[in-house]
Amino acid sequence: MGIVAGLDSSSESTRIVVCDTDTGAVIKQGYAPHPAGGSGDVDPQAWLMSLGEAAEGGLLEGVQAIGVSAQQHGLLPLDAGGVLVRPALVGNDKRAQSAAADLTEALGGRTAWAQAVGSVPTASQPVAKLRWLTRNEPDAAHRVAELMQPHDWLVWQLLGRPVRRTTDRGTASGSGYWSAASGSWRPDLVQLALGHQVRLPEVIGPADAAGHTPEGLLISAGTGETMAAAFGLGVGTGDAVISLGASGSVFSVHHEALADPTGTILSYADATGMHLPVVHTLNAVRALRGTAELLGTDLEGLSALATKSTPGSYGLVLLPYLEGERTPHLPHTAGTLTGLRRESMKPEHLARAAFEGMLCGLADALDVLRGRGVQVRRVFLLGPAADLQAVRAIAPAVLGAQVVVVEPADYAALGAARQAAWALGVSHGTHSPHEPPRWPAAVGQVFEPGEDLPVGQSVRQQYMAVREQIHPGAFESGSGDQEAADHGHGAAGEYEAGGYEGGGYEGGYEAGGYDGP
């Protein structure tokens, strides 16, 4: 039929892929970093400059449609004339930690928020940024007349700043004032955070067009990076994605929104009309890095050491809660190493305990989804740490599923391009609005648990026994409201200790924020 483009404007760069509409084959691609200063206050014009640079050399020549993926949780507050009242506040800005805690308490606790919008406020979310703005910059807050997020704003700019403002379900679901369960905005929560009502974008369907550029180029609905990456990977029912960054995330496509009164599951929407429940852990690769530093090696060296040990690490168990933990809800705890005996006090056993502890912690997060009826038959592992031999050897049996370690690719940009092809096909009458184009799924190496499954489950049981001994009832204790105890420590803010939670996918292949301590 033709060619389409997908652009992903992450927190650090713009990546563009140009694809064949029928096969999804990448024909050409472009890249440009964002100017320095990608956190805190950001001039969004920098995103447009980066986009222009990435598209140089006639990259978009012949393209019929563009899809936009962008960093999540940013806030662009505009006045009545569509002009920013201040620079954009981006997702990894931590200034709104206490504001998030105040908002949580103001609505009646974690359960109230989880029931309202499927998530509990964190510093990264726009709803918390609104409360921060009201408290710290009241004059600017008073002038706010409409709200956008980065993806919304980029689409609006590409279309020539039309009267109509649009967003999609995925981006809206990360705002803190849109419910994936009801499919509607919650203007009362904007009022709670900002003190007055504002204009919010029209939420359009996954296969809808946001409009056409002045040159006639179709712009699809667009979405957030996590949703675009899932679409680009080809994630479907029965699949889960585990992002191995400094912190970790687990998400899956599901047929319904999961109302979780504990707030452990973030109930987001995906890019296809379904739902994307997400569970975060604060500790993943940071536990490996810490252990590697302790042993005087790097991640590759740690992996090599771990392969010299045996399942169960000679009884060593590491609870990797180095930054506290979100899943289970243990914000103020620390990591624990148990099982020290003379025969277990060797570098290779500690190395393996670090890998087993990290993967068991992620398996706990995966079990939260399984416990709510999410079927998991296959797990995609993202992030450079997925290439470590120890991860590949241990993960299938511990996670209890087939594991796919995907090849590096710009999956968010690919997802945006696939969405553009979908909207283009619908506009031409060649595609159903209910069935996206059948592009090939991500290519990767497949690892089966096989005969090691019982061994992996024994490792899990050893880990869970220690977790229950050290933190009895940890997964049950999160069910009650704990704001009274946590307020003053940053009840929402403690989740930010492990780094920016962008919904599970941050900028290209470096999913989950791999760099960090």
Short mmCIF file of C-alpha atoms in Angstrom, two decimals:
data_model
loop_
_atom_site.label_atom_id
_atom_site.label_comp_id
_atom_site.label_asym_id
_atom_site.label_seq_id
_atom_site.Cartn_x
_atom_site.Cartn_y
_atom_site.Cartn_z
CA MET A 1 0.00 0.00 0.00
CA GLY A 2 2.85 2.41 0.77
CA ILE A 3 5.13 3.53 3.56
CA VAL A 4 4.50 4.98 7.00
CA ALA A 5 6.69 6.39 9.75
CA GLY A 6 6.76 5.95 13.49
CA LEU A 7 8.56 8.44 15.69
CA ASP A 8 9.42 7.95 19.32
CA SER A 9 10.29 11.06 21.32
CA SER A 10 11.77 9.61 24.50
CA SER A 11 13.21 11.52 27.43
CA GLU A 12 16.61 11.59 25.71
CA SER A 13 16.20 11.35 21.94
CA THR A 14 13.98 11.06 18.87
CA ARG A 15 14.02 7.85 16.87
CA ILE A 16 12.19 7.47 13.57
CA VAL A 17 11.55 4.31 11.59
CA VAL A 18 10.01 4.24 8.10
CA CYS A 19 8.20 0.98 7.38
CA ASP A 20 6.37 -0.81 4.63
CA THR A 21 2.67 -0.72 5.46
CA ASP A 22 2.04 -4.34 4.49
CA THR A 23 5.06 -6.17 5.89
CA GLY A 24 6.30 -3.84 8.62
CA ALA A 25 9.82 -4.08 7.19
CA VAL A 26 12.03 -1.15 8.23
CA ILE A 27 13.11 0.73 5.11
CA LYS A 28 15.11 3.51 6.73
CA GLN A 29 15.53 5.14 10.09
CA GLY A 30 16.75 8.30 11.78
CA TYR A 31 18.02 9.36 15.18
CA ALA A 32 18.83 12.59 17.00
CA PRO A 33 19.50 13.30 20.68
CA HIS A 34 17.53 15.88 22.56
CA PRO A 35 19.44 18.98 23.66
CA ALA A 36 20.96 18.78 27.13
CA GLY A 37 18.59 19.23 30.04
CA GLY A 38 16.13 16.37 29.77
CA SER A 39 14.79 16.51 33.32
CA GLY A 40 12.98 19.05 35.46
CA ASP A 41 11.82 22.03 33.39
CA VAL A 42 12.09 21.38 29.65
CA ASP A 43 11.34 23.59 26.67
CA PRO A 44 9.28 21.29 24.39
CA GLN A 45 10.60 23.13 21.36
CA ALA A 46 13.69 21.01 21.93
CA TRP A 47 11.61 17.94 21.04
CA LEU A 48 10.64 19.54 17.73
CA MET A 49 14.26 20.44 17.00
CA SER A 50 15.32 16.86 17.67
CA LEU A 51 12.49 15.57 15.47
CA GLY A 52 13.59 17.81 12.62
CA GLU A 53 17.17 16.66 12.95
CA ALA A 54 16.17 12.98 13.02
CA ALA A 55 14.11 13.47 9.85
CA GLU A 56 16.90 15.18 7.87
CA GLY A 57 18.01 13.93 4.49
CA GLY A 58 14.53 13.33 3.12
CA LEU A 59 13.79 10.55 5.60
CA LEU A 60 10.03 11.17 5.45
CA GLU A 61 9.84 11.55 1.68
CA GLY A 62 6.97 9.46 0.33
CA VAL A 63 5.55 8.73 3.78
CA GLN A 64 1.74 8.69 3.86
CA ALA A 65 1.11 8.60 7.61
CA ILE A 66 2.98 9.16 10.87
CA GLY A 67 2.42 7.70 14.31
CA VAL A 68 3.80 9.40 17.42
CA SER A 69 5.06 7.73 20.57
CA ALA A 70 6.44 9.88 23.38
CA GLN A 71 7.75 9.86 26.91
CA GLN A 72 5.00 9.40 29.45
CA HIS A 73 3.79 11.42 32.42
CA GLY A 74 5.03 14.79 31.25
CA LEU A 75 2.79 17.81 31.80
CA LEU A 76 2.39 20.76 29.45
CA PRO A 77 0.12 23.38 31.08
CA LEU A 78 -1.25 25.88 28.55
CA ASP A 79 -3.22 29.09 28.87
CA ALA A 80 -6.47 29.91 27.06
CA GLY A 81 -4.53 30.84 23.92
CA GLY A 82 -2.62 27.54 23.75
CA VAL A 83 0.63 29.06 25.05
CA LEU A 84 2.65 27.31 27.74
CA VAL A 85 2.38 29.05 31.09
CA ARG A 86 5.77 27.55 32.04
CA PRO A 87 8.21 24.98 30.64
CA ALA A 88 7.06 21.37 30.48
CA LEU A 89 7.36 19.23 33.61
CA VAL A 90 8.66 15.80 32.54
CA GLY A 91 8.08 12.39 34.02
CA ASN A 92 11.37 11.96 35.87
CA ASP A 93 10.88 15.17 37.86
CA LYS A 94 10.75 14.24 41.57
CA ARG A 95 9.60 17.58 42.97
CA ALA A 96 5.99 16.45 43.32
CA GLN A 97 6.62 13.67 45.86
CA SER A 98 4.96 15.41 48.79
CA ALA A 99 2.23 16.72 46.49
CA ALA A 100 1.44 13.13 45.48
CA ALA A 101 1.21 12.13 49.14
CA ASP A 102 -1.13 15.06 49.86
CA LEU A 103 -3.37 14.14 46.94
CA THR A 104 -3.52 10.52 48.05
CA GLU A 105 -4.75 11.61 51.46
CA ALA A 106 -7.10 14.25 50.06
CA LEU A 107 -9.21 11.71 48.17
CA GLY A 108 -9.33 9.26 51.04
CA GLY A 109 -6.33 6.99 50.55
CA ARG A 110 -4.78 4.50 48.16
CA THR A 111 -7.95 2.46 47.75
CA ALA A 112 -9.98 5.51 46.76
CA TRP A 113 -7.52 6.43 44.04
CA ALA A 114 -7.17 2.87 42.76
CA GLN A 115 -10.94 2.65 42.42
CA ALA A 116 -11.18 6.08 40.78
CA VAL A 117 -8.47 5.84 38.11
CA GLY A 118 -6.66 2.53 38.59
CA SER A 119 -3.50 4.01 40.13
CA VAL A 120 -2.26 5.83 43.20
CA PRO A 121 -0.57 9.22 42.61
CA THR A 122 3.22 9.25 42.28
CA ALA A 123 5.54 12.20 41.71
CA SER A 124 5.84 11.30 38.04
CA GLN A 125 2.14 11.63 37.22
CA PRO A 126 0.60 14.80 35.80
CA VAL A 127 -2.04 14.91 38.54
CA ALA A 128 0.69 15.27 41.19
CA LYS A 129 2.51 17.86 39.08
CA LEU A 130 -0.68 19.91 39.04
CA ARG A 131 -0.80 19.93 42.83
CA TRP A 132 2.89 20.90 42.95
CA LEU A 133 2.25 23.73 40.48
CA THR A 134 -0.66 25.04 42.55
CA ARG A 135 1.44 25.02 45.69
CA ASN A 136 4.72 26.38 44.29
CA GLU A 137 3.75 28.55 41.30
CA PRO A 138 0.23 29.80 42.04
CA ASP A 139 0.28 32.55 39.42
CA ALA A 140 1.15 30.08 36.66
CA ALA A 141 -1.37 27.58 38.02
CA HIS A 142 -4.12 30.18 37.93
CA ARG A 143 -3.50 30.78 34.21
CA VAL A 144 -3.69 27.10 33.23
CA ALA A 145 -6.66 26.57 30.90
CA GLU A 146 -5.80 23.26 29.24
CA LEU A 147 -3.53 20.28 29.75
CA MET A 148 -1.48 18.16 27.41
CA GLN A 149 1.15 15.45 27.70
CA PRO A 150 4.20 15.19 25.40
CA HIS A 151 2.58 12.88 22.85
CA ASP A 152 -0.53 15.09 22.68
CA TRP A 153 1.54 18.23 22.20
CA LEU A 154 3.72 16.73 19.45
CA VAL A 155 0.68 15.53 17.50
CA TRP A 156 -0.88 18.97 17.88
CA GLN A 157 2.29 20.63 16.57
CA LEU A 158 2.56 18.28 13.58
CA LEU A 159 -1.04 19.06 12.68
CA GLY A 160 -0.38 22.80 12.69
CA ARG A 161 -1.94 23.53 16.12
CA PRO A 162 -5.60 22.95 15.16
CA VAL A 163 -8.57 23.83 17.34
CA ARG A 164 -9.13 20.13 18.02
CA ARG A 165 -6.83 18.62 20.66
CA THR A 166 -6.57 14.83 20.88
CA THR A 167 -4.95 12.08 22.88
CA ASP A 168 -5.34 8.31 23.13
CA ARG A 169 -6.37 5.89 25.87
CA GLY A 170 -2.80 4.88 26.66
CA THR A 171 -1.47 8.36 27.31
CA ALA A 172 -4.64 9.41 29.13
CA SER A 173 -4.46 6.40 31.45
CA GLY A 174 -1.14 7.59 32.88
CA SER A 175 -2.39 11.05 33.78
CA GLY A 176 -3.98 10.24 37.13
CA TYR A 177 -7.25 11.84 36.03
CA TRP A 178 -8.57 9.38 33.42
CA SER A 179 -10.08 5.98 34.21
CA ALA A 180 -9.24 3.01 31.99
CA ALA A 181 -12.15 1.12 33.53
CA SER A 182 -14.81 3.71 32.63
CA GLY A 183 -12.98 5.19 29.63
CA SER A 184 -13.60 8.73 30.81
CA TRP A 185 -11.84 11.77 32.24
CA ARG A 186 -12.19 12.60 35.93
CA PRO A 187 -12.32 16.42 35.89
CA ASP A 188 -13.10 16.35 39.60
CA LEU A 189 -9.57 15.05 40.21
CA VAL A 190 -8.13 17.88 38.11
CA GLN A 191 -10.17 20.24 40.29
CA LEU A 192 -8.81 18.53 43.40
CA ALA A 193 -5.23 18.97 42.22
CA LEU A 194 -5.35 22.36 40.47
CA GLY A 195 -8.28 24.11 42.08
CA HIS A 196 -10.22 24.80 38.88
CA GLN A 197 -11.45 23.10 35.71
CA VAL A 198 -9.48 23.03 32.47
CA ARG A 199 -9.83 21.80 28.90
CA LEU A 200 -8.74 18.20 28.35
CA PRO A 201 -7.97 16.55 24.98
CA GLU A 202 -10.49 14.42 23.13
CA VAL A 203 -9.64 10.74 23.65
CA ILE A 204 -9.80 9.04 20.24
CA GLY A 205 -9.71 5.35 19.31
CA PRO A 206 -6.58 3.31 18.48
CA ALA A 207 -7.28 3.23 14.73
CA ASP A 208 -8.55 6.80 14.49
CA ALA A 209 -6.70 9.63 12.80
CA ALA A 210 -5.90 12.70 14.88
CA GLY A 211 -6.01 14.66 11.63
CA HIS A 212 -3.94 15.62 8.58
CA THR A 213 -0.98 17.95 8.33
CA PRO A 214 -1.26 21.04 6.12
CA GLU A 215 0.54 18.93 3.49
CA GLY A 216 -2.08 16.18 3.72
CA LEU A 217 -0.09 13.67 5.75
CA LEU A 218 -2.25 11.53 8.07
CA ILE A 219 -1.30 11.63 11.76
CA SER A 220 -2.61 8.68 13.78
CA ALA A 221 -3.80 8.81 17.39
CA GLY A 222 -0.34 8.19 18.84
CA THR A 223 0.29 6.81 22.33
CA GLY A 224 2.74 6.56 25.22
CA GLU A 225 6.06 4.74 24.99
CA THR A 226 5.05 1.68 27.01
CA MET A 227 1.93 1.16 24.93
CA ALA A 228 3.77 1.74 21.66
CA ALA A 229 6.54 -0.68 22.67
CA ALA A 230 4.01 -3.40 23.49
CA PHE A 231 2.38 -2.85 20.10
CA GLY A 232 5.75 -2.91 18.34
CA LEU A 233 6.77 -6.10 20.12
CA GLY A 234 3.57 -7.81 19.05
CA VAL A 235 2.49 -8.51 22.62
CA GLY A 236 -0.89 -10.24 22.83
CA THR A 237 -3.06 -12.16 25.26
CA GLY A 238 -0.94 -14.68 27.14
CA ASP A 239 2.21 -12.56 26.87
CA ALA A 240 3.96 -10.56 29.56
CA VAL A 241 6.86 -8.14 29.25
CA ILE A 242 9.53 -7.80 31.93
CA SER A 243 11.71 -4.74 31.70
CA LEU A 244 15.09 -5.17 33.38
CA GLY A 245 16.26 -1.73 34.36
CA ALA A 246 17.74 -0.45 37.61
CA SER A 247 14.16 -0.92 38.75
CA GLY A 248 11.86 -3.42 37.10
CA SER A 249 8.41 -3.55 35.59
CA VAL A 250 6.06 -6.26 34.46
CA PHE A 251 3.13 -5.63 32.14
CA SER A 252 0.71 -7.64 30.07
CA VAL A 253 -2.18 -7.17 27.68
CA HIS A 254 -5.52 -8.02 29.28
CA HIS A 255 -9.14 -7.87 28.21
CA GLU A 256 -10.33 -5.75 31.14
CA ALA A 257 -9.12 -3.09 33.53
CA LEU A 258 -7.95 -4.54 36.83
CA ALA A 259 -9.24 -2.59 39.80
CA ASP A 260 -6.65 -3.14 42.52
CA PRO A 261 -7.53 -1.62 45.90
CA THR A 262 -3.89 -1.87 47.05
CA GLY A 263 -2.63 0.19 44.12
CA THR A 264 0.01 -2.45 43.33
CA ILE A 265 -1.36 -2.89 39.81
CA LEU A 266 -1.45 0.24 37.67
CA SER A 267 -4.46 -0.09 35.42
CA TYR A 268 -3.38 1.44 32.13
CA ALA A 269 -4.87 1.15 28.65
CA ASP A 270 -2.97 -0.24 25.68
CA ALA A 271 -2.73 0.91 22.06
CA THR A 272 -5.26 -1.56 20.65
CA GLY A 273 -8.39 -0.96 22.70
CA MET A 274 -7.50 -3.45 25.43
CA HIS A 275 -5.83 -2.92 28.80
CA LEU A 276 -2.26 -2.91 30.06
CA PRO A 277 -1.91 -3.75 33.77
CA VAL A 278 1.56 -2.82 35.05
CA VAL A 279 3.37 -3.88 38.24
CA HIS A 280 6.61 -2.18 39.28
CA THR A 281 9.48 -3.33 41.45
CA LEU A 282 12.03 -0.86 42.75
CA ASN A 283 14.90 -3.31 42.53
CA ALA A 284 16.14 -5.20 39.52
CA VAL A 285 19.54 -4.60 37.90
CA ARG A 286 20.57 -2.31 40.77
CA ALA A 287 20.77 -5.47 42.93
CA LEU A 288 23.11 -7.04 40.38
CA ARG A 289 25.25 -3.92 40.15
CA GLY A 290 25.52 -3.66 43.93
CA THR A 291 26.57 -7.29 44.23
CA ALA A 292 29.05 -6.93 41.37
CA GLU A 293 30.67 -3.92 43.09
CA LEU A 294 30.85 -5.85 46.36
CA LEU A 295 32.65 -8.68 44.58
CA GLY A 296 34.93 -6.37 42.61
CA THR A 297 33.60 -7.26 39.18
CA ASP A 298 31.11 -6.08 36.54
CA LEU A 299 27.80 -7.53 35.35
CA GLU A 300 29.47 -9.90 32.88
CA GLY A 301 31.83 -11.08 35.59
CA LEU A 302 28.95 -11.52 38.03
CA SER A 303 27.10 -13.62 35.47
CA ALA A 304 30.16 -15.81 34.90
CA LEU A 305 30.51 -16.33 38.65
CA ALA A 306 26.85 -17.21 39.04
CA THR A 307 27.05 -19.98 36.45
CA LYS A 308 29.66 -21.71 38.64
CA SER A 309 27.13 -22.09 41.44
CA THR A 310 24.05 -24.33 41.54
CA PRO A 311 20.27 -23.64 41.84
CA GLY A 312 19.48 -22.40 45.33
CA SER A 313 22.94 -20.82 45.74
CA TYR A 314 23.92 -23.28 48.48
CA GLY A 315 21.12 -21.90 50.64
CA LEU A 316 21.91 -18.21 50.17
CA VAL A 317 18.80 -16.08 49.62
CA LEU A 318 18.94 -12.40 48.77
CA LEU A 319 15.80 -10.31 49.23
CA PRO A 320 16.88 -7.50 46.88
CA TYR A 321 14.98 -4.65 48.55
CA LEU A 322 17.92 -2.24 48.37
CA GLU A 323 15.72 0.83 47.82
CA GLY A 324 12.76 -0.38 49.83
CA GLU A 325 10.21 -2.13 47.66
CA ARG A 326 6.94 -1.43 45.95
CA THR A 327 5.94 -5.04 45.23
CA PRO A 328 5.42 -6.08 47.97
CA HIS A 329 4.64 -2.77 49.67
CA LEU A 330 7.72 -2.33 51.87
CA PRO A 331 8.78 1.28 51.23
CA HIS A 332 11.10 1.66 54.20
CA THR A 333 12.78 -1.74 54.39
CA ALA A 334 16.25 -2.82 53.26
CA GLY A 335 17.68 -5.85 51.50
CA THR A 336 18.38 -9.08 53.37
CA LEU A 337 20.92 -11.86 52.83
CA THR A 338 20.23 -15.12 54.67
CA GLY A 339 21.58 -18.66 54.68
CA LEU A 340 25.19 -17.83 55.44
CA ARG A 341 27.16 -20.97 56.25
CA ARG A 342 30.83 -21.73 55.83
CA GLU A 343 30.20 -23.68 52.62
CA SER A 344 27.99 -20.97 51.11
CA MET A 345 30.39 -18.08 51.71
CA LYS A 346 31.90 -18.06 48.24
CA PRO A 347 31.66 -15.40 45.52
CA GLU A 348 29.88 -17.67 43.04
CA HIS A 349 27.06 -18.45 45.49
CA LEU A 350 26.50 -14.78 46.34
CA ALA A 351 26.53 -13.98 42.61
CA ARG A 352 23.88 -16.57 41.88
CA ALA A 353 21.82 -15.45 44.89
CA ALA A 354 21.75 -11.96 43.37
CA PHE A 355 20.36 -13.24 40.07
CA GLU A 356 17.88 -15.55 41.79
CA GLY A 357 16.78 -12.78 44.15
CA MET A 358 16.20 -10.31 41.30
CA LEU A 359 14.27 -12.84 39.21
CA CYS A 360 12.24 -14.09 42.18
CA GLY A 361 11.28 -10.49 42.95
CA LEU A 362 10.10 -10.08 39.37
CA ALA A 363 8.29 -13.41 39.60
CA ASP A 364 6.46 -12.01 42.63
CA ALA A 365 5.32 -9.11 40.45
CA LEU A 366 4.30 -11.53 37.69
CA ASP A 367 2.29 -13.51 40.22
CA VAL A 368 0.36 -10.38 41.18
CA LEU A 369 -0.97 -10.31 37.61
CA ARG A 370 -1.51 -14.06 37.49
CA GLY A 371 -3.46 -13.83 40.72
CA ARG A 372 -5.90 -11.47 39.00
CA GLY A 373 -6.59 -13.84 36.12
CA VAL A 374 -3.91 -12.67 33.66
CA GLN A 375 -2.70 -15.66 31.66
CA VAL A 376 1.07 -15.75 31.16
CA ARG A 377 2.46 -18.35 28.78
CA ARG A 378 5.34 -16.33 27.34
CA VAL A 379 7.56 -13.62 28.80
CA PHE A 380 9.50 -11.06 26.77
CA LEU A 381 12.67 -9.90 28.53
CA LEU A 382 13.83 -6.37 27.67
CA GLY A 383 16.99 -4.54 28.57
CA PRO A 384 20.73 -5.21 28.16
CA ALA A 385 20.77 -7.38 31.31
CA ALA A 386 18.61 -9.91 29.46
CA ASP A 387 21.72 -10.78 27.43
CA LEU A 388 23.57 -12.02 30.51
CA GLN A 389 24.06 -15.78 30.48
CA ALA A 390 22.91 -16.17 34.08
CA VAL A 391 19.62 -14.37 33.36
CA ARG A 392 18.91 -16.58 30.36
CA ALA A 393 19.76 -19.74 32.29
CA ILE A 394 17.75 -18.98 35.43
CA ALA A 395 14.77 -16.94 34.22
CA PRO A 396 12.59 -19.56 32.43
CA ALA A 397 12.40 -21.95 35.39
CA VAL A 398 12.02 -19.23 38.03
CA LEU A 399 9.37 -17.33 36.03
CA GLY A 400 7.62 -20.56 35.05
CA ALA A 401 7.16 -19.62 31.41
CA GLN A 402 8.78 -19.57 28.01
CA VAL A 403 11.19 -16.63 27.87
CA VAL A 404 11.95 -14.61 24.74
CA VAL A 405 15.03 -12.38 24.78
CA VAL A 406 14.31 -10.00 21.95
CA GLU A 407 16.85 -8.47 19.62
CA PRO A 408 17.52 -4.74 20.18
CA ALA A 409 15.19 -2.56 18.12
CA ASP A 410 13.25 0.70 18.38
CA TYR A 411 10.07 -1.04 19.47
CA ALA A 412 8.22 2.11 20.53
CA ALA A 413 8.88 3.70 17.13
CA LEU A 414 7.85 0.45 15.43
CA GLY A 415 4.62 0.43 17.42
CA ALA A 416 3.93 4.01 16.39
CA ALA A 417 4.53 3.09 12.73
CA ARG A 418 2.23 0.10 13.00
CA GLN A 419 -0.47 2.34 14.42
CA ALA A 420 0.04 4.77 11.53
CA ALA A 421 -0.40 1.91 9.04
CA TRP A 422 -3.57 0.89 10.86
CA ALA A 423 -5.11 4.37 10.74
CA LEU A 424 -4.07 4.75 7.10
CA GLY A 425 -5.66 1.42 6.19
CA VAL A 426 -8.89 2.33 7.97
CA SER A 427 -9.02 5.66 6.16
CA HIS A 428 -8.62 3.82 2.83
CA GLY A 429 -11.14 1.14 3.76
CA THR A 430 -8.56 -1.66 3.56
CA HIS A 431 -8.30 -2.38 7.29
CA SER A 432 -10.85 -3.01 10.00
CA PRO A 433 -10.79 -0.54 12.90
CA HIS A 434 -10.98 -3.61 15.15
CA GLU A 435 -7.97 -5.50 13.75
CA PRO A 436 -4.49 -3.95 13.45
CA PRO A 437 -2.12 -4.84 10.58
CA ARG A 438 -0.47 -8.22 11.03
CA TRP A 439 3.17 -7.26 11.25
CA PRO A 440 5.79 -9.82 12.33
CA ALA A 441 6.35 -10.11 16.07
CA ALA A 442 9.71 -9.26 17.61
CA VAL A 443 12.56 -11.59 16.77
CA GLY A 444 14.49 -13.12 19.62
CA GLN A 445 15.97 -16.19 21.23
CA VAL A 446 13.51 -18.51 22.94
CA PHE A 447 14.32 -20.28 26.20
CA GLU A 448 12.06 -22.97 27.69
CA PRO A 449 11.92 -23.98 31.37
CA GLY A 450 11.87 -27.64 30.31
CA GLU A 451 13.13 -30.12 32.86
CA ASP A 452 14.46 -27.31 35.04
CA LEU A 453 10.95 -26.12 35.95
CA PRO A 454 10.71 -28.10 39.23
CA VAL A 455 14.17 -26.82 40.21
CA GLY A 456 13.13 -23.26 39.46
CA GLN A 457 10.01 -23.62 41.53
CA SER A 458 12.10 -24.95 44.43
CA VAL A 459 14.21 -21.80 44.21
CA ARG A 460 11.03 -19.75 44.34
CA GLN A 461 9.78 -21.65 47.38
CA GLN A 462 13.08 -21.09 49.18
CA TYR A 463 12.87 -17.38 48.38
CA MET A 464 9.22 -17.06 49.43
CA ALA A 465 9.88 -18.88 52.71
CA VAL A 466 12.59 -16.35 53.58
CA ARG A 467 10.44 -13.42 52.45
CA GLU A 468 7.58 -14.61 54.62
CA GLN A 469 9.89 -15.12 57.59
CA ILE A 470 11.47 -11.66 57.33
CA HIS A 471 8.34 -9.80 56.16
CA PRO A 472 5.34 -11.89 57.24
CA GLY A 473 2.17 -11.10 55.31
CA ALA A 474 3.98 -8.58 53.10
CA PHE A 475 1.61 -9.01 50.17
CA GLU A 476 -1.45 -8.93 52.42
CA SER A 477 -0.35 -5.90 54.45
CA GLY A 478 -0.58 -3.64 51.42
CA SER A 479 -4.33 -4.10 51.24
CA GLY A 480 -5.11 -1.55 53.91
CA ASP A 481 -4.65 2.21 53.69
CA GLN A 482 -1.28 3.18 55.15
CA GLU A 483 -1.28 6.89 54.53
CA ALA A 484 -1.27 7.76 58.22
CA ALA A 485 1.93 5.78 58.70
CA ASP A 486 3.55 6.80 55.43
CA HIS A 487 2.56 10.45 55.31
CA GLY A 488 5.58 12.52 56.13
CA HIS A 489 7.84 9.88 54.58
CA GLY A 490 6.42 10.55 51.14
CA ALA A 491 3.69 7.90 50.86
CA ALA A 492 3.54 8.25 47.12
CA GLY A 493 7.06 9.53 46.78
CA GLU A 494 8.86 6.47 48.11
CA TYR A 495 8.03 4.71 44.87
CA GLU A 496 10.24 7.15 43.06
CA ALA A 497 13.37 6.11 44.95
CA GLY A 498 14.25 3.60 42.28
CA GLY A 499 14.06 6.06 39.43
CA TYR A 500 11.45 7.23 36.99
CA GLU A 501 8.52 4.89 36.50
CA GLY A 502 7.42 5.51 32.97
CA GLY A 503 4.94 2.66 32.84
CA GLY A 504 7.51 0.04 32.09
CA TYR A 505 9.39 1.17 29.01
CA GLU A 506 11.84 4.02 28.74
CA GLY A 507 13.24 5.12 25.42
CA GLY A 508 14.19 2.46 22.91
CA TYR A 509 15.82 -0.77 24.00
CA GLU A 510 17.09 0.65 27.28
CA ALA A 511 13.81 -0.37 28.87
CA GLY A 512 13.13 0.46 32.47
CA GLY A 513 16.05 2.85 32.96
CA TYR A 514 18.95 0.41 32.88
CA ASP A 515 21.57 2.87 33.94
CA GLY A 516 21.77 3.79 37.58
CA PRO A 517 23.11 2.40 40.80
#
